[in-house]
Amino acid sequence: MPPKQADKAKQKEREKIAIDKTFGLKNKNKSKVVQKYIKSIANNASGAPKGGKEAADREQKDAKQKELQKAALMNSLFNLATDKKGRAFDPVAKKKAKQAEEEAIAAGKKVKEEIKKEIIEGVANSIRLTNPKGVRMSELGAHPIIQALKTKHQDTFKTIQLLLFIKANDKVFWVDDEESTNPTIRCLEDVEAEVAPDERPLEEIIEERRAALPPGGTPVTPETFKAWKEKREAERLAKVEEDRQESMKKGGNKGLVGMSGRDLFTYDASLFQDDEGAVSADEYDEREEDPQDEDDNGGKTQGMAKDLQDDEEEEEEEEAEPDSGARGSNDAE
């Protein structure tokens, strides 16, 4: 039999075997595994390379894997990593970029402007109602306004962190320590109002504050000021007396303990007695009325000072003289 006819006979025989092996499978089961099996039988029958198409795909996959390994080895020489497609990238830079993106989202990057304004306004009101001089982050998070915002915008507060949100809006809020997890937070407007000096004239500032007062106030005159001062002093003395009575009830005769000198003198001037020989107020008045006495007094004082000075000079001269008597006769001694 010629070679060509022999090859044709072998081909027909293989096709017949393939038909026998796949008989009824094409119509009864259409799963991927069955179809793959049928395809491999057909390829073998049609004279495909040894191992079929699966072997060819496997070889191609292995070659691609070797290329990826080679690329990864080259990239590792430059401290770079390799992705699934063989592309080089810096893992440190990628990690930082991912972290920055997460922080931006937590700071409210993807929050709608309407919700963002509402949260900013709520935080500012919470700070000013609690303490305009500054509120700790731990105290701010428990404020009723913040709790109401969290309830209203639950989905938004799942993606943001309130501290990062406040730090991101640095044009509205002031934070004393950027690195702290529990810093003191204030409204930037209040801080700038305290720090920036008011360079306007004093008259203009007074006029502005006077205009801000509610209508119906009492004008300040010498008479009204005197009446206000007397009333305030009477209220203070009544408070002192009340405190003294209460102290006496608790501690017997200790009602005067803790009172200031002014309050004691107002309460009972007889408690204060001058020492024996002390100059009275009348003598001070006489000295002011009679300046001649002051001159006489001053003359006496000057005379006493002169005598003291002469005595000191004599003592200095005696110390300065040589001790000649020790070397002389007994008469000299």
GROMACS .gro file of C-alpha atoms in nm:
model
  333
    1MET     CA    1   0.000   0.000   0.000
    2PRO     CA    2   0.144   0.342  -0.093
    3PRO     CA    3   0.243   0.574   0.199
    4LYS     CA    4  -0.032   0.831   0.129
    5GLN     CA    5  -0.304   0.572   0.133
    6ALA     CA    6  -0.160   0.430   0.457
    7ASP     CA    7  -0.171   0.777   0.621
    8LYS     CA    8  -0.530   0.824   0.510
    9ALA     CA    9  -0.627   0.489   0.650
   10LYS     CA   10  -0.465   0.570   0.983
   11GLN     CA   11  -0.643   0.909   0.988
   12LYS     CA   12  -0.982   0.745   0.927
   13GLU     CA   13  -0.910   0.492   1.197
   14ARG     CA   14  -0.828   0.769   1.449
   15GLU     CA   15  -1.142   0.961   1.359
   16LYS     CA   16  -1.350   0.649   1.406
   17ILE     CA   17  -1.194   0.594   1.751
   18ALA     CA   18  -1.266   0.959   1.841
   19ILE     CA   19  -1.629   0.921   1.732
   20ASP     CA   20  -1.665   0.607   1.937
   21LYS     CA   21  -1.515   0.775   2.249
   22THR     CA   22  -1.733   1.085   2.219
   23PHE     CA   23  -2.049   0.911   2.110
   24GLY     CA   24  -2.350   1.072   2.278
   25LEU     CA   25  -2.143   1.318   2.486
   26LYS     CA   26  -2.201   1.622   2.266
   27ASN     CA   27  -2.576   1.620   2.304
   28LYS     CA   28  -2.623   1.471   2.653
   29ASN     CA   29  -2.383   1.687   2.858
   30LYS     CA   30  -2.275   2.040   2.772
   31SER     CA   31  -2.051   2.107   3.072
   32LYS     CA   32  -1.714   2.269   3.024
   33VAL     CA   33  -1.526   1.960   3.139
   34VAL     CA   34  -1.702   1.737   2.884
   35GLN     CA   35  -1.657   1.987   2.605
   36LYS     CA   36  -1.290   2.016   2.690
   37TYR     CA   37  -1.254   1.637   2.681
   38ILE     CA   38  -1.431   1.618   2.345
   39LYS     CA   39  -1.208   1.890   2.205
   40SER     CA   40  -0.890   1.715   2.314
   41ILE     CA   41  -1.005   1.386   2.153
   42ALA     CA   42  -1.087   1.568   1.828
   43ASN     CA   43  -0.747   1.741   1.823
   44ASN     CA   44  -0.565   1.413   1.872
   45ALA     CA   45  -0.769   1.255   1.599
   46SER     CA   46  -0.696   1.541   1.357
   47GLY     CA   47  -0.321   1.504   1.404
   48ALA     CA   48  -0.250   1.780   1.661
   49PRO     CA   49   0.092   1.784   1.826
   50LYS     CA   50   0.159   1.533   2.102
   51GLY     CA   51  -0.008   1.637   2.422
   52GLY     CA   52  -0.281   1.833   2.242
   53LYS     CA   53  -0.369   2.204   2.282
   54GLU     CA   54  -0.348   2.185   2.661
   55ALA     CA   55   0.021   2.105   2.641
   56ALA     CA   56   0.079   2.399   2.409
   57ASP     CA   57  -0.108   2.635   2.647
   58ARG     CA   58   0.090   2.498   2.939
   59GLU     CA   59   0.418   2.563   2.763
   60GLN     CA   60   0.308   2.917   2.680
   61LYS     CA   61   0.210   2.979   3.040
   62ASP     CA   62   0.543   2.846   3.166
   63ALA     CA   63   0.732   3.071   2.928
   64LYS     CA   64   0.534   3.372   3.051
   65GLN     CA   65   0.604   3.277   3.411
   66LYS     CA   66   0.977   3.257   3.340
   67GLU     CA   67   0.965   3.604   3.187
   68LEU     CA   68   0.791   3.739   3.499
   69GLN     CA   69   1.052   3.580   3.724
   70LYS     CA   70   1.330   3.729   3.517
   71ALA     CA   71   1.168   4.076   3.532
   72ALA     CA   72   1.119   4.044   3.909
   73LEU     CA   73   1.486   3.954   3.955
   74MET     CA   74   1.598   4.257   3.755
   75ASN     CA   75   1.363   4.489   3.943
   76SER     CA   76   1.480   4.361   4.281
   77LEU     CA   77   1.830   4.489   4.197
   78PHE     CA   78   1.684   4.844   4.211
   79ASN     CA   79   1.465   4.780   4.521
   80LEU     CA   80   1.154   4.765   4.307
   81ALA     CA   81   0.864   4.520   4.310
   82THR     CA   82   0.687   4.361   4.014
   83ASP     CA   83   0.313   4.335   3.956
   84LYS     CA   84   0.126   4.048   3.781
   85LYS     CA   85   0.189   4.203   3.440
   86GLY     CA   86   0.564   4.234   3.494
   87ARG     CA   87   0.562   4.609   3.555
   88ALA     CA   88   0.802   4.755   3.813
   89PHE     CA   89   0.685   4.984   4.097
   90ASP     CA   90   0.815   5.131   4.424
   91PRO     CA   91   0.638   4.948   4.713
   92VAL     CA   92   0.718   5.222   4.969
   93ALA     CA   93   0.581   5.498   4.747
   94LYS     CA   94   0.275   5.291   4.665
   95LYS     CA   95   0.208   5.227   5.034
   96LYS     CA   96   0.240   5.598   5.116
   97ALA     CA   97   0.010   5.693   4.830
   98LYS     CA   98  -0.249   5.441   4.948
   99GLN     CA   99  -0.224   5.568   5.305
  100ALA     CA  100  -0.258   5.930   5.191
  101GLU     CA  101  -0.566   5.840   4.990
  102GLU     CA  102  -0.723   5.667   5.290
  103GLU     CA  103  -0.651   5.967   5.513
  104ALA     CA  104  -0.800   6.202   5.253
  105ILE     CA  105  -1.118   5.994   5.247
  106ALA     CA  106  -1.126   5.988   5.629
  107ALA     CA  107  -1.082   6.367   5.629
  108GLY     CA  108  -1.395   6.410   5.420
  109LYS     CA  109  -1.257   6.422   5.065
  110LYS     CA  110  -1.562   6.247   4.917
  111VAL     CA  111  -1.822   6.408   5.145
  112LYS     CA  112  -2.078   6.630   4.979
  113GLU     CA  113  -2.038   7.004   5.033
  114GLU     CA  114  -2.379   7.041   5.199
  115ILE     CA  115  -2.302   6.772   5.457
  116LYS     CA  116  -1.950   6.908   5.506
  117LYS     CA  117  -2.081   7.259   5.585
  118GLU     CA  118  -2.335   7.115   5.828
  119ILE     CA  119  -2.066   6.918   6.016
  120ILE     CA  120  -1.833   7.222   6.030
  121GLU     CA  121  -2.111   7.440   6.170
  122GLY     CA  122  -2.203   7.175   6.427
  123VAL     CA  123  -1.844   7.136   6.549
  124ALA     CA  124  -1.798   7.515   6.576
  125ASN     CA  125  -2.121   7.553   6.778
  126SER     CA  126  -2.018   7.266   7.006
  127ILE     CA  127  -1.682   7.432   7.081
  128ARG     CA  128  -1.831   7.774   7.153
  129LEU     CA  129  -2.112   7.639   7.369
  130THR     CA  130  -1.873   7.422   7.573
  131ASN     CA  131  -1.570   7.651   7.611
  132PRO     CA  132  -1.456   7.910   7.353
  133LYS     CA  133  -1.106   7.895   7.509
  134GLY     CA  134  -1.063   7.536   7.388
  135VAL     CA  135  -1.219   7.190   7.407
  136ARG     CA  136  -1.044   6.853   7.419
  137MET     CA  137  -1.121   6.611   7.136
  138SER     CA  138  -1.242   6.346   7.381
  139GLU     CA  139  -1.487   6.596   7.530
  140LEU     CA  140  -1.601   6.725   7.192
  141GLY     CA  141  -1.696   6.381   7.059
  142ALA     CA  142  -1.953   6.333   7.338
  143HIS     CA  143  -2.131   6.666   7.280
  144PRO     CA  144  -2.505   6.635   7.204
  145ILE     CA  145  -2.469   6.828   6.876
  146ILE     CA  146  -2.200   6.588   6.751
  147GLN     CA  147  -2.408   6.289   6.859
  148ALA     CA  148  -2.706   6.428   6.667
  149LEU     CA  149  -2.489   6.472   6.357
  150LYS     CA  150  -2.363   6.114   6.383
  151THR     CA  151  -2.719   5.987   6.404
  152LYS     CA  152  -2.833   6.198   6.109
  153HIS     CA  153  -2.537   6.116   5.881
  154GLN     CA  154  -2.450   5.761   5.980
  155ASP     CA  155  -2.313   5.663   5.638
  156THR     CA  156  -2.087   5.970   5.628
  157PHE     CA  157  -1.941   5.911   5.974
  158LYS     CA  158  -1.862   5.550   5.876
  159THR     CA  159  -1.608   5.678   5.624
  160ILE     CA  160  -1.466   5.983   5.805
  161GLN     CA  161  -1.275   6.043   6.128
  162LEU     CA  162  -1.381   6.357   6.312
  163LEU     CA  163  -1.027   6.453   6.421
  164LEU     CA  164  -0.888   6.422   6.067
  165PHE     CA  165  -1.190   6.613   5.938
  166ILE     CA  166  -1.117   6.899   6.182
  167LYS     CA  167  -0.747   6.906   6.094
  168ALA     CA  168  -0.828   6.912   5.721
  169ASN     CA  169  -1.045   7.224   5.770
  170ASP     CA  170  -0.762   7.432   5.914
  171LYS     CA  171  -0.918   7.754   5.783
  172VAL     CA  172  -1.203   7.712   6.033
  173PHE     CA  173  -1.049   7.527   6.329
  174TRP     CA  174  -0.727   7.566   6.532
  175VAL     CA  175  -0.549   7.264   6.686
  176ASP     CA  176  -0.279   7.311   6.949
  177ASP     CA  177  -0.086   6.990   6.869
  178GLU     CA  178  -0.104   6.827   6.527
  179GLU     CA  179   0.059   6.505   6.646
  180SER     CA  180  -0.164   6.451   6.950
  181THR     CA  181  -0.465   6.219   6.941
  182ASN     CA  182  -0.649   6.431   7.200
  183PRO     CA  183  -0.559   6.792   7.120
  184THR     CA  184  -0.730   7.113   7.227
  185ILE     CA  185  -0.953   7.249   6.951
  186ARG     CA  186  -1.074   7.606   6.905
  187CYS     CA  187  -1.237   7.813   6.635
  188LEU     CA  188  -0.966   7.991   6.435
  189GLU     CA  189  -1.172   8.311   6.431
  190ASP     CA  190  -1.167   8.329   6.813
  191VAL     CA  191  -0.792   8.269   6.826
  192GLU     CA  192  -0.717   8.542   6.572
  193ALA     CA  193  -0.944   8.786   6.757
  194GLU     CA  194  -0.736   8.734   7.073
  195VAL     CA  195  -0.395   8.746   6.907
  196ALA     CA  196  -0.447   9.033   6.660
  197PRO     CA  197  -0.428   9.374   6.835
  198ASP     CA  198  -0.703   9.628   6.770
  199GLU     CA  199  -0.525   9.929   6.621
  200ARG     CA  200  -0.832  10.151   6.603
  201PRO     CA  201  -0.860  10.463   6.820
  202LEU     CA  202  -0.997  10.410   7.170
  203GLU     CA  203  -1.295  10.640   7.102
  204GLU     CA  204  -1.400  10.430   6.803
  205ILE     CA  205  -1.379  10.106   7.005
  206ILE     CA  206  -1.585  10.256   7.290
  207GLU     CA  207  -1.845  10.387   7.048
  208GLU     CA  208  -1.874  10.046   6.881
  209ARG     CA  209  -1.923   9.867   7.213
  210ARG     CA  210  -2.170  10.132   7.329
  211ALA     CA  211  -2.375  10.086   7.012
  212ALA     CA  212  -2.380   9.710   7.074
  213LEU     CA  213  -2.547   9.754   7.414
  214PRO     CA  214  -2.920   9.681   7.434
  215PRO     CA  215  -3.154   9.982   7.432
  216GLY     CA  216  -3.299  10.123   7.753
  217GLY     CA  217  -2.976  10.144   7.956
  218THR     CA  218  -2.901  10.400   8.227
  219PRO     CA  219  -2.661  10.681   8.125
  220VAL     CA  220  -2.350  10.703   8.345
  221THR     CA  221  -2.327  11.037   8.530
  222PRO     CA  222  -2.144  11.131   8.854
  223GLU     CA  223  -2.470  11.091   9.045
  224THR     CA  224  -2.562  10.751   8.900
  225PHE     CA  225  -2.206  10.627   8.943
  226LYS     CA  226  -2.203  10.738   9.310
  227ALA     CA  227  -2.537  10.567   9.374
  228TRP     CA  228  -2.416  10.249   9.204
  229LYS     CA  229  -2.095  10.252   9.408
  230GLU     CA  230  -2.282  10.299   9.739
  231LYS     CA  231  -2.522  10.021   9.651
  232ARG     CA  232  -2.238   9.788   9.561
  233GLU     CA  233  -2.057   9.867   9.888
  234ALA     CA  234  -2.374   9.801  10.088
  235GLU     CA  235  -2.419   9.467   9.914
  236ARG     CA  236  -2.058   9.376   9.988
  237LEU     CA  237  -2.091   9.463  10.358
  238ALA     CA  238  -2.415   9.266  10.382
  239LYS     CA  239  -2.238   8.966  10.230
  240VAL     CA  240  -1.949   9.005  10.479
  241GLU     CA  241  -2.192   9.021  10.770
  242GLU     CA  242  -2.378   8.716  10.644
  243ASP     CA  243  -2.055   8.518  10.613
  244ARG     CA  244  -1.949   8.629  10.964
  245GLN     CA  245  -2.279   8.523  11.118
  246GLU     CA  246  -2.257   8.188  10.945
  247SER     CA  247  -1.898   8.142  11.068
  248MET     CA  248  -2.000   8.226  11.424
  249LYS     CA  249  -2.276   7.965  11.414
  250LYS     CA  250  -2.028   7.703  11.304
  251GLY     CA  251  -1.722   7.798  11.509
  252GLY     CA  252  -1.833   8.006  11.808
  253ASN     CA  253  -1.610   8.317  11.838
  254LYS     CA  254  -1.433   8.252  11.510
  255GLY     CA  255  -1.672   8.473  11.316
  256LEU     CA  256  -1.401   8.734  11.254
  257VAL     CA  257  -1.147   8.483  11.124
  258GLY     CA  258  -1.088   8.511  10.751
  259MET     CA  259  -1.214   8.872  10.719
  260SER     CA  260  -0.991   9.125  10.551
  261GLY     CA  261  -0.852   9.426  10.739
  262ARG     CA  262  -1.086   9.657  10.553
  263ASP     CA  263  -1.391   9.446  10.642
  264LEU     CA  264  -1.286   9.428  11.008
  265PHE     CA  265  -1.239   9.804  11.032
  266THR     CA  266  -1.576   9.861  10.864
  267TYR     CA  267  -1.740   9.615  11.099
  268ASP     CA  268  -1.585   9.744  11.426
  269ALA     CA  269  -1.317  10.016  11.432
  270SER     CA  270  -1.263   9.965  11.808
  271LEU     CA  271  -1.087   9.637  11.732
  272PHE     CA  272  -0.788   9.839  11.610
  273GLN     CA  273  -0.584  10.003  11.894
  274ASP     CA  274  -0.256  10.192  11.850
  275ASP     CA  275   0.051  10.103  12.051
  276GLU     CA  276   0.146  10.311  12.354
  277GLY     CA  277   0.328  10.626  12.248
  278ALA     CA  278   0.209  10.606  11.890
  279VAL     CA  279   0.155  10.937  11.711
  280SER     CA  280  -0.211  11.025  11.686
  281ALA     CA  281  -0.388  11.162  11.383
  282ASP     CA  282  -0.424  11.501  11.555
  283GLU     CA  283  -0.047  11.541  11.582
  284TYR     CA  284  -0.013  11.469  11.210
  285ASP     CA  285  -0.270  11.739  11.142
  286GLU     CA  286  -0.086  11.987  11.364
  287ARG     CA  287   0.240  11.925  11.179
  288GLU     CA  288   0.072  11.993  10.850
  289GLU     CA  289  -0.080  12.317  10.984
  290ASP     CA  290   0.241  12.444  11.157
  291PRO     CA  291   0.543  12.419  10.925
  292GLN     CA  292   0.759  12.613  11.182
  293ASP     CA  293   0.748  12.316  11.417
  294GLU     CA  294   0.869  12.102  11.138
  295ASP     CA  295   1.165  12.336  11.089
  296ASP     CA  296   1.241  12.322  11.460
  297ASN     CA  297   1.214  11.953  11.460
  298GLY     CA  298   1.429  11.941  11.154
  299GLY     CA  299   1.690  12.160  11.329
  300LYS     CA  300   1.700  11.926  11.627
  301THR     CA  301   1.740  11.632  11.402
  302GLN     CA  302   2.016  11.799  11.209
  303GLY     CA  303   2.199  11.885  11.537
  304MET     CA  304   2.185  11.528  11.655
  305ALA     CA  305   2.317  11.406  11.323
  306LYS     CA  306   2.607  11.654  11.344
  307ASP     CA  307   2.703  11.538  11.697
  308LEU     CA  308   2.705  11.177  11.583
  309GLN     CA  309   2.926  11.267  11.291
  310ASP     CA  310   3.176  11.451  11.518
  311ASP     CA  311   3.196  11.151  11.752
  312GLU     CA  312   3.271  10.920  11.460
  313GLU     CA  313   3.549  11.152  11.333
  314GLU     CA  314   3.714  11.162  11.680
  315GLU     CA  315   3.712  10.783  11.702
  316GLU     CA  316   3.873  10.756  11.359
  317GLU     CA  317   4.152  11.002  11.463
  318GLU     CA  318   4.227  10.806  11.780
  319GLU     CA  319   4.259  10.483  11.581
  320ALA     CA  320   4.487  10.653  11.331
  321GLU     CA  321   4.739  10.784  11.598
  322PRO     CA  322   5.047  10.559  11.663
  323ASP     CA  323   5.062  10.377  11.996
  324SER     CA  324   5.358  10.578  12.131
  325GLY     CA  325   5.269  10.529  12.497
  326ALA     CA  326   5.371  10.164  12.486
  327ARG     CA  327   5.732  10.265  12.408
  328GLY     CA  328   5.759  10.565  12.646
  329SER     CA  329   5.810  10.599  13.025
  330ASN     CA  330   5.565  10.514  13.294
  331ASP     CA  331   5.460  10.881  13.317
  332ALA     CA  332   5.366  10.877  12.952
  333GLU     CA  333   5.155  10.577  13.018
   0.00000   0.00000   0.00000
